[in-house]
């Protein structure tokens, strides 16, 4: 799990989303490239999964159309060029840019709205099962449990007594993002200088 000590305060989340403006665009690469105002890619993907942002799959605008400030130094600009001949990348465009929608605006107005949506996400549900088993997890134990479950998900379907996990469409980046949001909601807390995650309030 990356960014283990990350905490996303709901007010700060709302402020960052507000800066997108109506129908504004955010890209997973902005945080990677050091934009201090950008939301981490895992957070964008989680919000997209929950419908709190639109994950753009078709008609993805080129970077120039939404005035991304990182255009002069971004190595991904050509990936999104409208003219296919201008793109020098085989990387898929979909799922890398996100657009504000009506639910985004509602979240900006009421950050606590996240508390209604986040528990339904598969990663939040997986974390709920782990914290129902044990209220305290070290970062390493939680990451190991995630890896074991992810590997098990790649195995052939199990017997009825050992069903195959079905909740691993996510990535470690999204796992870290979900933890950060759960901490921001006050449902989990970091202890022992960021080495242990403790359950504060059940969300299931």
Tab-separated table of C-alpha atoms in Angstrom:
chain	number	residue	atom	x	y	z
A	1	UNK	CA	0.000	0.000	0.000
A	2	UNK	CA	1.344	3.421	-0.928
A	3	UNK	CA	0.824	6.765	0.770
A	4	UNK	CA	0.028	4.992	4.044
A	5	UNK	CA	-0.070	8.146	6.139
A	6	UNK	CA	-2.219	10.097	3.740
A	7	UNK	CA	-5.280	11.710	5.286
A	8	UNK	CA	-7.848	13.437	3.114
A	9	UNK	CA	-9.816	16.007	5.071
A	10	UNK	CA	-13.353	16.354	3.738
A	11	UNK	CA	-13.212	20.147	3.682
A	12	UNK	CA	-9.963	20.054	1.728
A	13	UNK	CA	-11.440	17.478	-0.660
A	14	UNK	CA	-14.449	19.718	-1.300
A	15	UNK	CA	-12.187	22.736	-1.853
A	16	UNK	CA	-10.096	20.866	-4.422
A	17	UNK	CA	-13.197	19.693	-6.259
A	18	UNK	CA	-14.637	23.220	-6.158
A	19	UNK	CA	-11.547	24.485	-7.984
A	20	UNK	CA	-12.468	22.256	-10.917
A	21	UNK	CA	-15.473	24.471	-11.574
A	22	UNK	CA	-18.625	23.354	-13.329
A	23	UNK	CA	-17.871	20.412	-15.650
A	24	UNK	CA	-14.138	20.845	-14.976
A	25	UNK	CA	-11.618	18.120	-15.810
A	26	UNK	CA	-9.118	16.397	-13.521
A	27	UNK	CA	-6.440	13.952	-14.665
A	28	UNK	CA	-4.713	11.157	-12.751
A	29	UNK	CA	-1.334	12.399	-13.983
A	30	UNK	CA	-1.563	15.836	-12.352
A	31	UNK	CA	-0.689	14.553	-8.872
A	32	UNK	CA	1.970	12.235	-10.298
A	33	UNK	CA	3.668	15.233	-11.881
A	34	UNK	CA	3.706	17.230	-8.651
A	35	UNK	CA	0.720	19.560	-8.903
A	36	UNK	CA	0.105	20.411	-5.206
A	37	UNK	CA	-3.563	21.204	-5.893
A	38	UNK	CA	-4.281	17.893	-7.630
A	39	UNK	CA	-6.125	14.979	-6.073
A	40	UNK	CA	-4.221	11.671	-6.128
A	41	UNK	CA	-5.129	9.351	-8.984
A	42	UNK	CA	-6.492	6.712	-6.602
A	43	UNK	CA	-8.901	9.244	-5.113
A	44	UNK	CA	-10.100	10.300	-8.558
A	45	UNK	CA	-10.741	6.682	-9.482
A	46	UNK	CA	-12.645	6.018	-6.265
A	47	UNK	CA	-14.807	9.102	-6.775
A	48	UNK	CA	-15.361	8.017	-10.365
A	49	UNK	CA	-16.426	4.529	-9.262
A	50	UNK	CA	-18.916	6.105	-6.862
A	51	UNK	CA	-20.342	8.453	-9.508
A	52	UNK	CA	-19.089	11.527	-7.645
A	53	UNK	CA	-17.046	12.311	-10.756
A	54	UNK	CA	-17.613	11.121	-14.322
A	55	UNK	CA	-14.846	8.783	-15.450
A	56	UNK	CA	-14.370	9.738	-19.105
A	57	UNK	CA	-14.398	6.731	-21.426
A	58	UNK	CA	-15.294	8.349	-24.741
A	59	UNK	CA	-14.861	11.792	-26.289
A	60	UNK	CA	-11.980	12.513	-23.946
A	61	UNK	CA	-10.884	16.122	-24.440
A	62	UNK	CA	-7.280	16.945	-25.303
A	63	UNK	CA	-5.338	18.652	-22.544
A	64	UNK	CA	-5.431	22.036	-24.286
A	65	UNK	CA	-9.241	22.104	-24.117
A	66	UNK	CA	-9.278	22.191	-20.317
A	67	UNK	CA	-6.219	24.426	-19.924
A	68	UNK	CA	-4.146	22.016	-17.858
A	69	UNK	CA	-1.285	24.035	-16.333
A	70	UNK	CA	1.119	21.094	-16.708
A	71	UNK	CA	0.972	20.981	-20.513
A	72	UNK	CA	4.511	22.386	-21.055
A	73	UNK	CA	6.137	19.583	-19.042
A	74	UNK	CA	3.618	16.731	-19.185
A	75	UNK	CA	4.776	13.638	-21.096
A	76	UNK	CA	1.176	12.449	-21.550
A	77	UNK	CA	-0.198	15.370	-23.587
A	78	UNK	CA	0.142	13.527	-26.885
A	79	UNK	CA	-1.782	10.546	-25.487
A	80	UNK	CA	-4.928	12.694	-25.557
A	81	UNK	CA	-4.391	14.427	-28.886
A	82	UNK	CA	-7.607	14.601	-30.910
A	83	UNK	CA	-5.780	13.620	-34.104
A	84	UNK	CA	-4.791	9.965	-33.807
A	85	UNK	CA	-1.695	10.628	-35.907
A	86	UNK	CA	-0.485	13.065	-33.246
A	87	UNK	CA	-0.580	10.420	-30.503
A	88	UNK	CA	2.589	8.391	-30.073
A	89	UNK	CA	1.234	6.156	-27.313
A	90	UNK	CA	-0.622	2.865	-27.179
A	91	UNK	CA	-1.837	3.614	-23.646
A	92	UNK	CA	-5.646	3.655	-23.440
A	93	UNK	CA	-7.149	7.085	-22.877
A	94	UNK	CA	-10.174	5.955	-20.919
A	95	UNK	CA	-10.266	6.136	-17.135
A	96	UNK	CA	-7.487	8.711	-16.871
A	97	UNK	CA	-9.542	11.913	-16.958
A	98	UNK	CA	-12.547	12.752	-14.803
A	99	UNK	CA	-15.219	15.421	-15.133
A	100	UNK	CA	-17.212	17.200	-12.448
A	101	UNK	CA	-20.932	16.448	-12.489
A	102	UNK	CA	-24.038	17.256	-10.446
A	103	UNK	CA	-22.995	14.901	-7.633
A	104	UNK	CA	-19.592	16.596	-7.540
A	105	UNK	CA	-21.339	19.905	-6.967
A	106	UNK	CA	-23.433	18.353	-4.208
A	107	UNK	CA	-20.289	16.982	-2.570
A	108	UNK	CA	-18.673	20.427	-2.717
A	109	UNK	CA	-21.729	21.909	-0.994
A	110	UNK	CA	-21.920	19.102	1.588
A	111	UNK	CA	-18.652	17.146	2.059
A	112	UNK	CA	-20.387	14.778	4.494
A	113	UNK	CA	-22.192	13.360	1.443
A	114	UNK	CA	-19.136	11.134	1.030
A	115	UNK	CA	-20.227	9.217	4.141
A	116	UNK	CA	-23.303	8.028	2.220
A	117	UNK	CA	-21.409	6.846	-0.820
A	118	UNK	CA	-18.043	5.476	0.291
A	119	UNK	CA	-19.297	2.430	2.289
A	120	UNK	CA	-20.727	0.932	-0.919
A	121	UNK	CA	-17.344	0.816	-2.667
A	122	UNK	CA	-15.857	-2.717	-2.922
A	123	UNK	CA	-12.578	-1.609	-1.327
A	124	UNK	CA	-14.417	-0.003	1.607
A	125	UNK	CA	-16.370	-3.243	1.957
A	126	UNK	CA	-13.157	-5.293	1.889
A	127	UNK	CA	-11.661	-3.034	4.567
A	128	UNK	CA	-14.857	-3.371	6.615
A	129	UNK	CA	-14.432	-7.145	6.610
A	130	UNK	CA	-10.803	-6.815	7.737
A	131	UNK	CA	-11.609	-4.413	10.576
A	132	UNK	CA	-14.535	-6.572	11.633
A	133	UNK	CA	-11.971	-9.365	12.095
A	134	UNK	CA	-9.506	-7.185	13.993
A	135	UNK	CA	-9.794	-3.507	15.040
A	136	UNK	CA	-6.054	-2.772	14.628
A	137	UNK	CA	-3.863	-3.472	11.621
A	138	UNK	CA	-0.252	-2.663	10.876
A	139	UNK	CA	0.313	-1.222	7.428
A	140	UNK	CA	2.325	-4.291	6.456
A	141	UNK	CA	-0.295	-6.792	7.637
A	142	UNK	CA	-3.065	-4.954	5.790
A	143	UNK	CA	-0.991	-4.756	2.602
A	144	UNK	CA	-0.175	-8.459	2.898
A	145	UNK	CA	-3.858	-9.339	3.307
A	146	UNK	CA	-4.668	-7.232	0.224
A	147	UNK	CA	-1.974	-8.946	-1.818
A	148	UNK	CA	-3.079	-12.415	-0.746
A	149	UNK	CA	-6.689	-11.654	-1.657
A	150	UNK	CA	-5.669	-10.143	-4.984
A	151	UNK	CA	-3.591	-13.234	-5.832
A	152	UNK	CA	-6.429	-15.521	-4.787
A	153	UNK	CA	-8.715	-13.603	-7.136
A	154	UNK	CA	-6.496	-14.685	-10.034
A	155	UNK	CA	-6.855	-18.383	-9.175
A	156	UNK	CA	-9.578	-20.573	-10.693
A	157	UNK	CA	-12.922	-20.373	-8.971
A	158	UNK	CA	-12.845	-22.161	-5.628
A	159	UNK	CA	-15.156	-24.679	-4.077
A	160	UNK	CA	-18.330	-23.510	-2.303
A	161	UNK	CA	-16.429	-23.875	0.973
A	162	UNK	CA	-13.651	-21.628	-0.337
A	163	UNK	CA	-15.341	-19.096	-2.624
A	164	UNK	CA	-13.243	-16.972	-4.922
A	165	UNK	CA	-12.992	-13.289	-3.883
A	166	UNK	CA	-14.835	-10.970	-6.259
A	167	UNK	CA	-13.976	-7.509	-4.930
A	168	UNK	CA	-10.580	-6.825	-6.438
A	169	UNK	CA	-11.030	-4.510	-9.381
A	170	UNK	CA	-9.057	-1.954	-7.355
A	171	UNK	CA	-5.346	-1.243	-7.068
A	172	UNK	CA	-3.021	-0.511	-4.167
A	173	UNK	CA	-3.293	3.155	-5.075
A	174	UNK	CA	-7.048	2.988	-4.652
A	175	UNK	CA	-6.624	1.049	-1.414
A	176	UNK	CA	-4.462	3.884	-0.054
A	177	UNK	CA	-7.026	6.418	-1.266
A	178	UNK	CA	-9.875	4.583	0.438
A	179	UNK	CA	-7.922	4.424	3.703
A	180	UNK	CA	-7.182	8.153	3.426
A	181	UNK	CA	-10.862	8.953	2.971
A	182	UNK	CA	-11.912	6.663	5.828
A	183	UNK	CA	-9.393	8.436	8.068
A	184	UNK	CA	-10.728	11.786	6.836
A	185	UNK	CA	-14.237	10.683	7.804
A	186	UNK	CA	-12.973	9.796	11.275
A	187	UNK	CA	-13.781	6.084	10.890
A	188	UNK	CA	-10.137	4.973	10.975
A	189	UNK	CA	-7.173	6.595	12.712
A	190	UNK	CA	-3.403	6.397	12.350
A	191	UNK	CA	-1.479	5.492	15.498
A	192	UNK	CA	2.107	4.691	16.504
A	193	UNK	CA	3.557	7.286	14.104
A	194	UNK	CA	1.595	6.006	11.143
A	195	UNK	CA	2.435	2.328	11.564
A	196	UNK	CA	-0.955	1.152	12.808
A	197	UNK	CA	-4.492	1.760	11.575
A	198	UNK	CA	-7.161	1.597	14.272
A	199	UNK	CA	-10.911	1.279	13.872
A	200	UNK	CA	-12.695	4.289	15.400
A	201	UNK	CA	-16.218	3.872	14.066
A	202	UNK	CA	-17.888	1.077	12.123
A	203	UNK	CA	-19.165	2.050	8.653
A	204	UNK	CA	-20.857	-1.278	7.946
